[in-house]
PDB file of C-alpha atoms in Angstrom:
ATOM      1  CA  UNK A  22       0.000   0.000   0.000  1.00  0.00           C
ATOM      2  CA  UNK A  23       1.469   3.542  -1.017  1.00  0.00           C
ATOM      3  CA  UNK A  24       1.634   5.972   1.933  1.00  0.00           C
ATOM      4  CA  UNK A  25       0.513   9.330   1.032  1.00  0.00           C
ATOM      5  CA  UNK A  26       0.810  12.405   2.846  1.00  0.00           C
ATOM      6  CA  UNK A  27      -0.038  16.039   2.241  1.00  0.00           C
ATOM      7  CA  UNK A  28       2.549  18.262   3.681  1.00  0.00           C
ATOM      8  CA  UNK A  29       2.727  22.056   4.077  1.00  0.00           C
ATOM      9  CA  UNK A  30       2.888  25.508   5.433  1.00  0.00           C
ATOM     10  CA  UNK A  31      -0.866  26.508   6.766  1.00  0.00           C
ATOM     11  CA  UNK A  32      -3.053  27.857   9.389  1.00  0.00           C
ATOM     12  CA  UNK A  33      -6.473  28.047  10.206  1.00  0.00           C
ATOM     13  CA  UNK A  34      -7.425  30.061   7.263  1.00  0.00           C
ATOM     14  CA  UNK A  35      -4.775  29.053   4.683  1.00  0.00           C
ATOM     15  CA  UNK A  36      -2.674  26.379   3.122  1.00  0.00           C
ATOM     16  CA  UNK A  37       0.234  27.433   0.925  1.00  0.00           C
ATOM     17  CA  UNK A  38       0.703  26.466  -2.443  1.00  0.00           C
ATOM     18  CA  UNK A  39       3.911  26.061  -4.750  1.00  0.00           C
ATOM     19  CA  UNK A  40       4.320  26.952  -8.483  1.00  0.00           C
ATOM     20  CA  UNK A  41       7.114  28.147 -10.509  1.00  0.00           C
ATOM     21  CA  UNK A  42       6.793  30.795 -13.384  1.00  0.00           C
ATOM     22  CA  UNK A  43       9.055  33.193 -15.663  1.00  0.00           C
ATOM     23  CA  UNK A  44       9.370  36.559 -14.596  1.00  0.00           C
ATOM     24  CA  UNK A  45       6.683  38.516 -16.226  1.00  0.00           C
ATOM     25  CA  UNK A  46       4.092  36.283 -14.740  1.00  0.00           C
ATOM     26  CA  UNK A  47       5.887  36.166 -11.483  1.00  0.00           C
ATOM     27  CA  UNK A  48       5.633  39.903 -11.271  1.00  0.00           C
ATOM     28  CA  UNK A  49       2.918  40.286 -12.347  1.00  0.00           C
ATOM     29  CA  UNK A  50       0.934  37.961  -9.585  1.00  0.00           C
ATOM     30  CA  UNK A  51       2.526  39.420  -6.512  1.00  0.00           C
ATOM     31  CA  UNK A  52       1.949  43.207  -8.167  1.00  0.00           C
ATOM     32  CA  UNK A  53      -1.660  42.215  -8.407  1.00  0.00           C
ATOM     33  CA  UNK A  54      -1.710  40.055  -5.273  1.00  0.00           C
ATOM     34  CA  UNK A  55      -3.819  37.117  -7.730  1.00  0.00           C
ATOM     35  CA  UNK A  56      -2.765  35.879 -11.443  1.00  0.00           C
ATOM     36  CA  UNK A  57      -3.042  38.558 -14.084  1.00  0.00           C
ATOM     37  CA  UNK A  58      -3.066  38.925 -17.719  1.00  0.00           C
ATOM     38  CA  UNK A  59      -0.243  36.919 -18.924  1.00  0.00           C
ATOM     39  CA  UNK A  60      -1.705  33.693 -17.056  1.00  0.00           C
ATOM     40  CA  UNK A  61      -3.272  31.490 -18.736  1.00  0.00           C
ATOM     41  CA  UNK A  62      -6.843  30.842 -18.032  1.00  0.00           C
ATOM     42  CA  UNK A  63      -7.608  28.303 -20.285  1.00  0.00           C
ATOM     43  CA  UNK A  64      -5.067  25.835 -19.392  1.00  0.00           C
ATOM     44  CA  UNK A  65      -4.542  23.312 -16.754  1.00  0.00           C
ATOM     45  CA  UNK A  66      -2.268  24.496 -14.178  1.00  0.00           C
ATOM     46  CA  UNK A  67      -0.671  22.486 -11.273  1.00  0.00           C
ATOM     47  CA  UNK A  68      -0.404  23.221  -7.567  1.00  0.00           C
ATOM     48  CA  UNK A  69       2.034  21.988  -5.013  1.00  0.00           C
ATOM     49  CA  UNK A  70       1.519  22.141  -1.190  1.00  0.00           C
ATOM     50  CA  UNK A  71       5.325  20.590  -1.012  1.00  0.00           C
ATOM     51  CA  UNK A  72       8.026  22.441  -1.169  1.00  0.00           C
ATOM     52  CA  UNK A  73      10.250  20.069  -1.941  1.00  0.00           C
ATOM     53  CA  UNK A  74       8.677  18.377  -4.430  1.00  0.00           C
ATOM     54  CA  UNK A  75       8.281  22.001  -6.092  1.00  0.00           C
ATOM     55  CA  UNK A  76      11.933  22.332  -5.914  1.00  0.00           C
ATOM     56  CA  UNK A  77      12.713  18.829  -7.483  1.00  0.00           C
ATOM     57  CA  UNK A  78       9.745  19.827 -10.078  1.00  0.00           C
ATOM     58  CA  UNK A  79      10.988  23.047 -11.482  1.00  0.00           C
ATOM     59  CA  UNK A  80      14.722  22.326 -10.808  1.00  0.00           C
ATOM     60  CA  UNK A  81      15.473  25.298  -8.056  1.00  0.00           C
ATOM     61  CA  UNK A  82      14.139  28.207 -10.066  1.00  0.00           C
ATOM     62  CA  UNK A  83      16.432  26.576 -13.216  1.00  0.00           C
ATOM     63  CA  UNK A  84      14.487  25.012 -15.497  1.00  0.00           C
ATOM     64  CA  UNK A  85      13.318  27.511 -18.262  1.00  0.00           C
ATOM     65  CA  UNK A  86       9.443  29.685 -17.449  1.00  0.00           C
ATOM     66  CA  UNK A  87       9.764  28.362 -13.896  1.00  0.00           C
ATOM     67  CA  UNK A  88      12.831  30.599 -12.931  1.00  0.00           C
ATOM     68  CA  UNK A  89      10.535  32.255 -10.687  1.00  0.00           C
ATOM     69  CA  UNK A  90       8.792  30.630  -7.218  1.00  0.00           C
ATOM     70  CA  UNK A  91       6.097  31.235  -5.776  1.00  0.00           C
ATOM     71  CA  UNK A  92       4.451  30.864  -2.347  1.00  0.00           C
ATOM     72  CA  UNK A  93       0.652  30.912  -3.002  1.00  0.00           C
ATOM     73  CA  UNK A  94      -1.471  31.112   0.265  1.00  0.00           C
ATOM     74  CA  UNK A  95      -4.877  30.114  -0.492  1.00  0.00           C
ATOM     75  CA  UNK A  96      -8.138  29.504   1.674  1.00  0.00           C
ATOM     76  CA  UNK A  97      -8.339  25.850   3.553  1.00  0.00           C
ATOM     77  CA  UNK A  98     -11.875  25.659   2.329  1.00  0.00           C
ATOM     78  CA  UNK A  99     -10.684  25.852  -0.975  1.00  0.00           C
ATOM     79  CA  UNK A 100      -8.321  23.657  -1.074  1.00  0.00           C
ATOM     80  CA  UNK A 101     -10.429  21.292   0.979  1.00  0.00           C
ATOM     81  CA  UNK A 102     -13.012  21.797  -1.851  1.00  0.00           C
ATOM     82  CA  UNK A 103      -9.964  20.899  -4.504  1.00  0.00           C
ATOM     83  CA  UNK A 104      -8.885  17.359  -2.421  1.00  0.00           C
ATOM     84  CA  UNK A 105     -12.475  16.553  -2.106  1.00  0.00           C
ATOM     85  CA  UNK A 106     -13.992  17.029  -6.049  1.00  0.00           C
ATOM     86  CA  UNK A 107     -10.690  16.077  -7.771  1.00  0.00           C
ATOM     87  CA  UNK A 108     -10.585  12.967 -10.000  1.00  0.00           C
ATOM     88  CA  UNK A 109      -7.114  10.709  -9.963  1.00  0.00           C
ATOM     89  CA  UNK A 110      -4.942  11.000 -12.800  1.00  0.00           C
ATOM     90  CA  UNK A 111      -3.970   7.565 -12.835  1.00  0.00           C
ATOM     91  CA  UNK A 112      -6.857   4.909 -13.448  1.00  0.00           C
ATOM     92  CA  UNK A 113      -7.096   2.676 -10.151  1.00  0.00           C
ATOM     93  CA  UNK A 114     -10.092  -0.026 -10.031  1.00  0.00           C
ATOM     94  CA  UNK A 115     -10.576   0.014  -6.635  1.00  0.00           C
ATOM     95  CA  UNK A 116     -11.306   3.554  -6.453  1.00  0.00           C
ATOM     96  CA  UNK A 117     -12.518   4.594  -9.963  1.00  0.00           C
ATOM     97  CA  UNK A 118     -14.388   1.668 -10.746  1.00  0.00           C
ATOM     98  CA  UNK A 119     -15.118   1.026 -14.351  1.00  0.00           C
ATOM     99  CA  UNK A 120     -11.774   2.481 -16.439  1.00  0.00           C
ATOM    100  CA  UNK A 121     -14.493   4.380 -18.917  1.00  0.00           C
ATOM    101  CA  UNK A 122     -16.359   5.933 -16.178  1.00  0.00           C
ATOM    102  CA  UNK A 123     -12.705   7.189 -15.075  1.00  0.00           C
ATOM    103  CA  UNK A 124     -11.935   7.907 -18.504  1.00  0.00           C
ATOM    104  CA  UNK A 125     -15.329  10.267 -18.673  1.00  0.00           C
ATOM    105  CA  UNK A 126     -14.579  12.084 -15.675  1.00  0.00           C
ATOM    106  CA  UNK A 127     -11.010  12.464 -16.101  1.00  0.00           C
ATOM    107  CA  UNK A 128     -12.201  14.503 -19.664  1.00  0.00           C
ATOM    108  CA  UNK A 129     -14.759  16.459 -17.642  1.00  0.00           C
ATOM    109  CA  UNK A 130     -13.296  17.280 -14.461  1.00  0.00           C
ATOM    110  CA  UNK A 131     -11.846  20.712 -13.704  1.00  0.00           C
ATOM    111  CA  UNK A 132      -9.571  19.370 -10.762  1.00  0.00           C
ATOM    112  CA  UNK A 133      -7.201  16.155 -10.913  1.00  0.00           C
ATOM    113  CA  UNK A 134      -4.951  14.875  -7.835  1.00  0.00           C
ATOM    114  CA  UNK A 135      -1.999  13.340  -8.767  1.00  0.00           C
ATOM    115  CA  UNK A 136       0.423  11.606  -6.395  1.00  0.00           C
ATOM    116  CA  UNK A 137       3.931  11.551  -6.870  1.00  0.00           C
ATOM    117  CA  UNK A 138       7.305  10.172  -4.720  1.00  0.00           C
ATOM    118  CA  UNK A 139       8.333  13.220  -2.209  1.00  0.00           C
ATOM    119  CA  UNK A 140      11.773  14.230  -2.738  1.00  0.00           C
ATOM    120  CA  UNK A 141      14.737  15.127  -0.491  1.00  0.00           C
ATOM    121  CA  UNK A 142      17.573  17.991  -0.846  1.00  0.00           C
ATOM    122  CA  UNK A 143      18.995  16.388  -3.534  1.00  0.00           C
ATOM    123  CA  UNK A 144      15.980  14.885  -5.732  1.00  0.00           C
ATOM    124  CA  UNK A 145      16.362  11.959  -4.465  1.00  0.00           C
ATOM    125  CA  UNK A 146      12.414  10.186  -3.668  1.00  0.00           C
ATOM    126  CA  UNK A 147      10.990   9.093   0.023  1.00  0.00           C
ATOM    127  CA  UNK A 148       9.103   6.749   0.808  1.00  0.00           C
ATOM    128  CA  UNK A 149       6.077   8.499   0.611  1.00  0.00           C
ATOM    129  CA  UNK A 150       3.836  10.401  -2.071  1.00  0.00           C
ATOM    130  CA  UNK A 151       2.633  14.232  -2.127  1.00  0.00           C
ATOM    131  CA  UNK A 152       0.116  15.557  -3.789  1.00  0.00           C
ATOM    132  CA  UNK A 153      -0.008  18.078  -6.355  1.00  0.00           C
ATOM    133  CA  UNK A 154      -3.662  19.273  -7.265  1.00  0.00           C
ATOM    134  CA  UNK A 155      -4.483  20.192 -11.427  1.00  0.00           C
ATOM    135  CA  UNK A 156      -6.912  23.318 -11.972  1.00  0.00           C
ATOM    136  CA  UNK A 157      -8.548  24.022 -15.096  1.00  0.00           C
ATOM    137  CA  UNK A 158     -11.910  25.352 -16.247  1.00  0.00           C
ATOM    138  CA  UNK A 159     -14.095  27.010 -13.296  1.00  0.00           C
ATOM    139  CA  UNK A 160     -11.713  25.708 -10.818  1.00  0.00           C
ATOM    140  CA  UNK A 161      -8.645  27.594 -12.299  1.00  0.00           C
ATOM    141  CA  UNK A 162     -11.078  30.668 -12.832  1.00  0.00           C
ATOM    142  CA  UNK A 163     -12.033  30.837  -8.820  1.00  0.00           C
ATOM    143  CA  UNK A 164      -8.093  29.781  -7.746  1.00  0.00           C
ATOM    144  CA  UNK A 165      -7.627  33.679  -9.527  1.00  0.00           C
ATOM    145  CA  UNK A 166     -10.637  35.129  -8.511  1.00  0.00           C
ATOM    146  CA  UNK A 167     -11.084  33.585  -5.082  1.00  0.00           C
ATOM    147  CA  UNK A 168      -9.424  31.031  -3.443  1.00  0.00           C
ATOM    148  CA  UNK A 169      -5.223  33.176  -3.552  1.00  0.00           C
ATOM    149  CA  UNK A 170      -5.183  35.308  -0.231  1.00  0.00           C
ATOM    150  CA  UNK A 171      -1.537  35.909  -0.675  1.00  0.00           C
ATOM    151  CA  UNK A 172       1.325  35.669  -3.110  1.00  0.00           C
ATOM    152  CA  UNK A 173       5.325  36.210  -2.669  1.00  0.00           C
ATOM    153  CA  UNK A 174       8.336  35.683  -4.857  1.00  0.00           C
ATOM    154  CA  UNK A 175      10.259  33.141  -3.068  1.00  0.00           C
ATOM    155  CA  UNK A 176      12.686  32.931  -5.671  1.00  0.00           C
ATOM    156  CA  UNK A 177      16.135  34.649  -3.621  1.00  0.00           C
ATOM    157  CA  UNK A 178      15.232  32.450  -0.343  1.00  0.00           C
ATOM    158  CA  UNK A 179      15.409  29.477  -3.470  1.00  0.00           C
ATOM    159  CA  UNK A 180      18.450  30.552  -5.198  1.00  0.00           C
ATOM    160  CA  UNK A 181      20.086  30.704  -1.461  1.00  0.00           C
ATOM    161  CA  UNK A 182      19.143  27.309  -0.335  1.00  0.00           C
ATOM    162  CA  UNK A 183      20.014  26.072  -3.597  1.00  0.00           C
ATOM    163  CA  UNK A 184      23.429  27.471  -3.532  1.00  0.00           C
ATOM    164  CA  UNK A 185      24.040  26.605   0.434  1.00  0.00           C
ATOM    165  CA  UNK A 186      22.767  23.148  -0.797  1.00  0.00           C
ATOM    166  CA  UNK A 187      24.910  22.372  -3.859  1.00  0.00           C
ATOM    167  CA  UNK A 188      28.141  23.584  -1.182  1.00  0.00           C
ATOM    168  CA  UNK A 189      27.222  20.799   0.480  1.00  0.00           C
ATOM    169  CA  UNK A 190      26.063  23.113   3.327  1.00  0.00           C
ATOM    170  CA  UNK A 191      23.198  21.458   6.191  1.00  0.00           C
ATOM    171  CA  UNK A 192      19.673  22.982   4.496  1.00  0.00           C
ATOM    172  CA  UNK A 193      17.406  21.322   6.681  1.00  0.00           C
ATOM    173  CA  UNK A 194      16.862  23.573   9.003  1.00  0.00           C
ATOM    174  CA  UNK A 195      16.198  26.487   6.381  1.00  0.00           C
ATOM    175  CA  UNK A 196      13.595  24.760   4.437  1.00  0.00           C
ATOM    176  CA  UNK A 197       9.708  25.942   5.435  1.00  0.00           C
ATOM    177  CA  UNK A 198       8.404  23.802   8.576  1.00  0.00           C
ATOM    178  CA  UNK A 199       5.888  21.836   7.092  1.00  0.00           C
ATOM    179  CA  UNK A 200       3.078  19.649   8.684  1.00  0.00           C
ATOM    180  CA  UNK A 201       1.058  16.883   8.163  1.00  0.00           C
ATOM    181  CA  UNK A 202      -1.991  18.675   6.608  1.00  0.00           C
ATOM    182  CA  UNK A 203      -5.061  16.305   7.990  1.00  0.00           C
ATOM    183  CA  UNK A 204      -8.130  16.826   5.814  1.00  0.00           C
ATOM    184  CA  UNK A 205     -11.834  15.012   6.071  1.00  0.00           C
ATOM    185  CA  UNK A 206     -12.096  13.483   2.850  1.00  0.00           C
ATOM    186  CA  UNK A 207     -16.003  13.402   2.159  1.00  0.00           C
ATOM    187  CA  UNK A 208     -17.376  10.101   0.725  1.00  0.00           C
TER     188      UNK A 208
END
Protein backbone atom coordinates (compact mmCIF):
# COMPACT_ATOMS: atom_id res chain seq x y z
CA UNK A 1 0.00 0.00 0.00
CA UNK A 2 1.47 3.54 -1.02
CA UNK A 3 1.63 5.97 1.93
CA UNK A 4 0.51 9.33 1.03
CA UNK A 5 0.81 12.41 2.85
CA UNK A 6 -0.04 16.04 2.24
CA UNK A 7 2.55 18.26 3.68
CA UNK A 8 2.73 22.06 4.08
CA UNK A 9 2.89 25.51 5.43
CA UNK A 10 -0.87 26.51 6.77
CA UNK A 11 -3.05 27.86 9.39
CA UNK A 12 -6.47 28.05 10.21
CA UNK A 13 -7.42 30.06 7.26
CA UNK A 14 -4.78 29.05 4.68
CA UNK A 15 -2.67 26.38 3.12
CA UNK A 16 0.23 27.43 0.92
CA UNK A 17 0.70 26.47 -2.44
CA UNK A 18 3.91 26.06 -4.75
CA UNK A 19 4.32 26.95 -8.48
CA UNK A 20 7.11 28.15 -10.51
CA UNK A 21 6.79 30.79 -13.38
CA UNK A 22 9.05 33.19 -15.66
CA UNK A 23 9.37 36.56 -14.60
CA UNK A 24 6.68 38.52 -16.23
CA UNK A 25 4.09 36.28 -14.74
CA UNK A 26 5.89 36.17 -11.48
CA UNK A 27 5.63 39.90 -11.27
CA UNK A 28 2.92 40.29 -12.35
CA UNK A 29 0.93 37.96 -9.58
CA UNK A 30 2.53 39.42 -6.51
CA UNK A 31 1.95 43.21 -8.17
CA UNK A 32 -1.66 42.22 -8.41
CA UNK A 33 -1.71 40.05 -5.27
CA UNK A 34 -3.82 37.12 -7.73
CA UNK A 35 -2.77 35.88 -11.44
CA UNK A 36 -3.04 38.56 -14.08
CA UNK A 37 -3.07 38.92 -17.72
CA UNK A 38 -0.24 36.92 -18.92
CA UNK A 39 -1.71 33.69 -17.06
CA UNK A 40 -3.27 31.49 -18.74
CA UNK A 41 -6.84 30.84 -18.03
CA UNK A 42 -7.61 28.30 -20.29
CA UNK A 43 -5.07 25.83 -19.39
CA UNK A 44 -4.54 23.31 -16.75
CA UNK A 45 -2.27 24.50 -14.18
CA UNK A 46 -0.67 22.49 -11.27
CA UNK A 47 -0.40 23.22 -7.57
CA UNK A 48 2.03 21.99 -5.01
CA UNK A 49 1.52 22.14 -1.19
CA UNK A 50 5.33 20.59 -1.01
CA UNK A 51 8.03 22.44 -1.17
CA UNK A 52 10.25 20.07 -1.94
CA UNK A 53 8.68 18.38 -4.43
CA UNK A 54 8.28 22.00 -6.09
CA UNK A 55 11.93 22.33 -5.91
CA UNK A 56 12.71 18.83 -7.48
CA UNK A 57 9.75 19.83 -10.08
CA UNK A 58 10.99 23.05 -11.48
CA UNK A 59 14.72 22.33 -10.81
CA UNK A 60 15.47 25.30 -8.06
CA UNK A 61 14.14 28.21 -10.07
CA UNK A 62 16.43 26.58 -13.22
CA UNK A 63 14.49 25.01 -15.50
CA UNK A 64 13.32 27.51 -18.26
CA UNK A 65 9.44 29.68 -17.45
CA UNK A 66 9.76 28.36 -13.90
CA UNK A 67 12.83 30.60 -12.93
CA UNK A 68 10.53 32.25 -10.69
CA UNK A 69 8.79 30.63 -7.22
CA UNK A 70 6.10 31.24 -5.78
CA UNK A 71 4.45 30.86 -2.35
CA UNK A 72 0.65 30.91 -3.00
CA UNK A 73 -1.47 31.11 0.27
CA UNK A 74 -4.88 30.11 -0.49
CA UNK A 75 -8.14 29.50 1.67
CA UNK A 76 -8.34 25.85 3.55
CA UNK A 77 -11.87 25.66 2.33
CA UNK A 78 -10.68 25.85 -0.97
CA UNK A 79 -8.32 23.66 -1.07
CA UNK A 80 -10.43 21.29 0.98
CA UNK A 81 -13.01 21.80 -1.85
CA UNK A 82 -9.96 20.90 -4.50
CA UNK A 83 -8.88 17.36 -2.42
CA UNK A 84 -12.47 16.55 -2.11
CA UNK A 85 -13.99 17.03 -6.05
CA UNK A 86 -10.69 16.08 -7.77
CA UNK A 87 -10.59 12.97 -10.00
CA UNK A 88 -7.11 10.71 -9.96
CA UNK A 89 -4.94 11.00 -12.80
CA UNK A 90 -3.97 7.56 -12.84
CA UNK A 91 -6.86 4.91 -13.45
CA UNK A 92 -7.10 2.68 -10.15
CA UNK A 93 -10.09 -0.03 -10.03
CA UNK A 94 -10.58 0.01 -6.64
CA UNK A 95 -11.31 3.55 -6.45
CA UNK A 96 -12.52 4.59 -9.96
CA UNK A 97 -14.39 1.67 -10.75
CA UNK A 98 -15.12 1.03 -14.35
CA UNK A 99 -11.77 2.48 -16.44
CA UNK A 100 -14.49 4.38 -18.92
CA UNK A 101 -16.36 5.93 -16.18
CA UNK A 102 -12.71 7.19 -15.07
CA UNK A 103 -11.94 7.91 -18.50
CA UNK A 104 -15.33 10.27 -18.67
CA UNK A 105 -14.58 12.08 -15.67
CA UNK A 106 -11.01 12.46 -16.10
CA UNK A 107 -12.20 14.50 -19.66
CA UNK A 108 -14.76 16.46 -17.64
CA UNK A 109 -13.30 17.28 -14.46
CA UNK A 110 -11.85 20.71 -13.70
CA UNK A 111 -9.57 19.37 -10.76
CA UNK A 112 -7.20 16.15 -10.91
CA UNK A 113 -4.95 14.88 -7.83
CA UNK A 114 -2.00 13.34 -8.77
CA UNK A 115 0.42 11.61 -6.39
CA UNK A 116 3.93 11.55 -6.87
CA UNK A 117 7.31 10.17 -4.72
CA UNK A 118 8.33 13.22 -2.21
CA UNK A 119 11.77 14.23 -2.74
CA UNK A 120 14.74 15.13 -0.49
CA UNK A 121 17.57 17.99 -0.85
CA UNK A 122 18.99 16.39 -3.53
CA UNK A 123 15.98 14.88 -5.73
CA UNK A 124 16.36 11.96 -4.47
CA UNK A 125 12.41 10.19 -3.67
CA UNK A 126 10.99 9.09 0.02
CA UNK A 127 9.10 6.75 0.81
CA UNK A 128 6.08 8.50 0.61
CA UNK A 129 3.84 10.40 -2.07
CA UNK A 130 2.63 14.23 -2.13
CA UNK A 131 0.12 15.56 -3.79
CA UNK A 132 -0.01 18.08 -6.36
CA UNK A 133 -3.66 19.27 -7.27
CA UNK A 134 -4.48 20.19 -11.43
CA UNK A 135 -6.91 23.32 -11.97
CA UNK A 136 -8.55 24.02 -15.10
CA UNK A 137 -11.91 25.35 -16.25
CA UNK A 138 -14.10 27.01 -13.30
CA UNK A 139 -11.71 25.71 -10.82
CA UNK A 140 -8.65 27.59 -12.30
CA UNK A 141 -11.08 30.67 -12.83
CA UNK A 142 -12.03 30.84 -8.82
CA UNK A 143 -8.09 29.78 -7.75
CA UNK A 144 -7.63 33.68 -9.53
CA UNK A 145 -10.64 35.13 -8.51
CA UNK A 146 -11.08 33.58 -5.08
CA UNK A 147 -9.42 31.03 -3.44
CA UNK A 148 -5.22 33.18 -3.55
CA UNK A 149 -5.18 35.31 -0.23
CA UNK A 150 -1.54 35.91 -0.67
CA UNK A 151 1.32 35.67 -3.11
CA UNK A 152 5.33 36.21 -2.67
CA UNK A 153 8.34 35.68 -4.86
CA UNK A 154 10.26 33.14 -3.07
CA UNK A 155 12.69 32.93 -5.67
CA UNK A 156 16.14 34.65 -3.62
CA UNK A 157 15.23 32.45 -0.34
CA UNK A 158 15.41 29.48 -3.47
CA UNK A 159 18.45 30.55 -5.20
CA UNK A 160 20.09 30.70 -1.46
CA UNK A 161 19.14 27.31 -0.33
CA UNK A 162 20.01 26.07 -3.60
CA UNK A 163 23.43 27.47 -3.53
CA UNK A 164 24.04 26.61 0.43
CA UNK A 165 22.77 23.15 -0.80
CA UNK A 166 24.91 22.37 -3.86
CA UNK A 167 28.14 23.58 -1.18
CA UNK A 168 27.22 20.80 0.48
CA UNK A 169 26.06 23.11 3.33
CA UNK A 170 23.20 21.46 6.19
CA UNK A 171 19.67 22.98 4.50
CA UNK A 172 17.41 21.32 6.68
CA UNK A 173 16.86 23.57 9.00
CA UNK A 174 16.20 26.49 6.38
CA UNK A 175 13.59 24.76 4.44
CA UNK A 176 9.71 25.94 5.43
CA UNK A 177 8.40 23.80 8.58
CA UNK A 178 5.89 21.84 7.09
CA UNK A 179 3.08 19.65 8.68
CA UNK A 180 1.06 16.88 8.16
CA UNK A 181 -1.99 18.68 6.61
CA UNK A 182 -5.06 16.30 7.99
CA UNK A 183 -8.13 16.83 5.81
CA UNK A 184 -11.83 15.01 6.07
CA UNK A 185 -12.10 13.48 2.85
CA UNK A 186 -16.00 13.40 2.16
CA UNK A 187 -17.38 10.10 0.72
Amino acid sequence: MEYKEIRAIFDNNTIRVYQAYNEIIAKEAVNNGTFGKNFKLDRMTWIKPSFLWMMYRCGWGKKENQEHILAIDIKREAFDYLINNAVYSSYNKNEHGSYEDWKEKIKTSDIRIQWDPERDIYGNPEQYRSVQIGLRGNAVKKYVTEWITDINDITDYVTKLYNMRNSRQDITGLLPDERIYHIKIQV
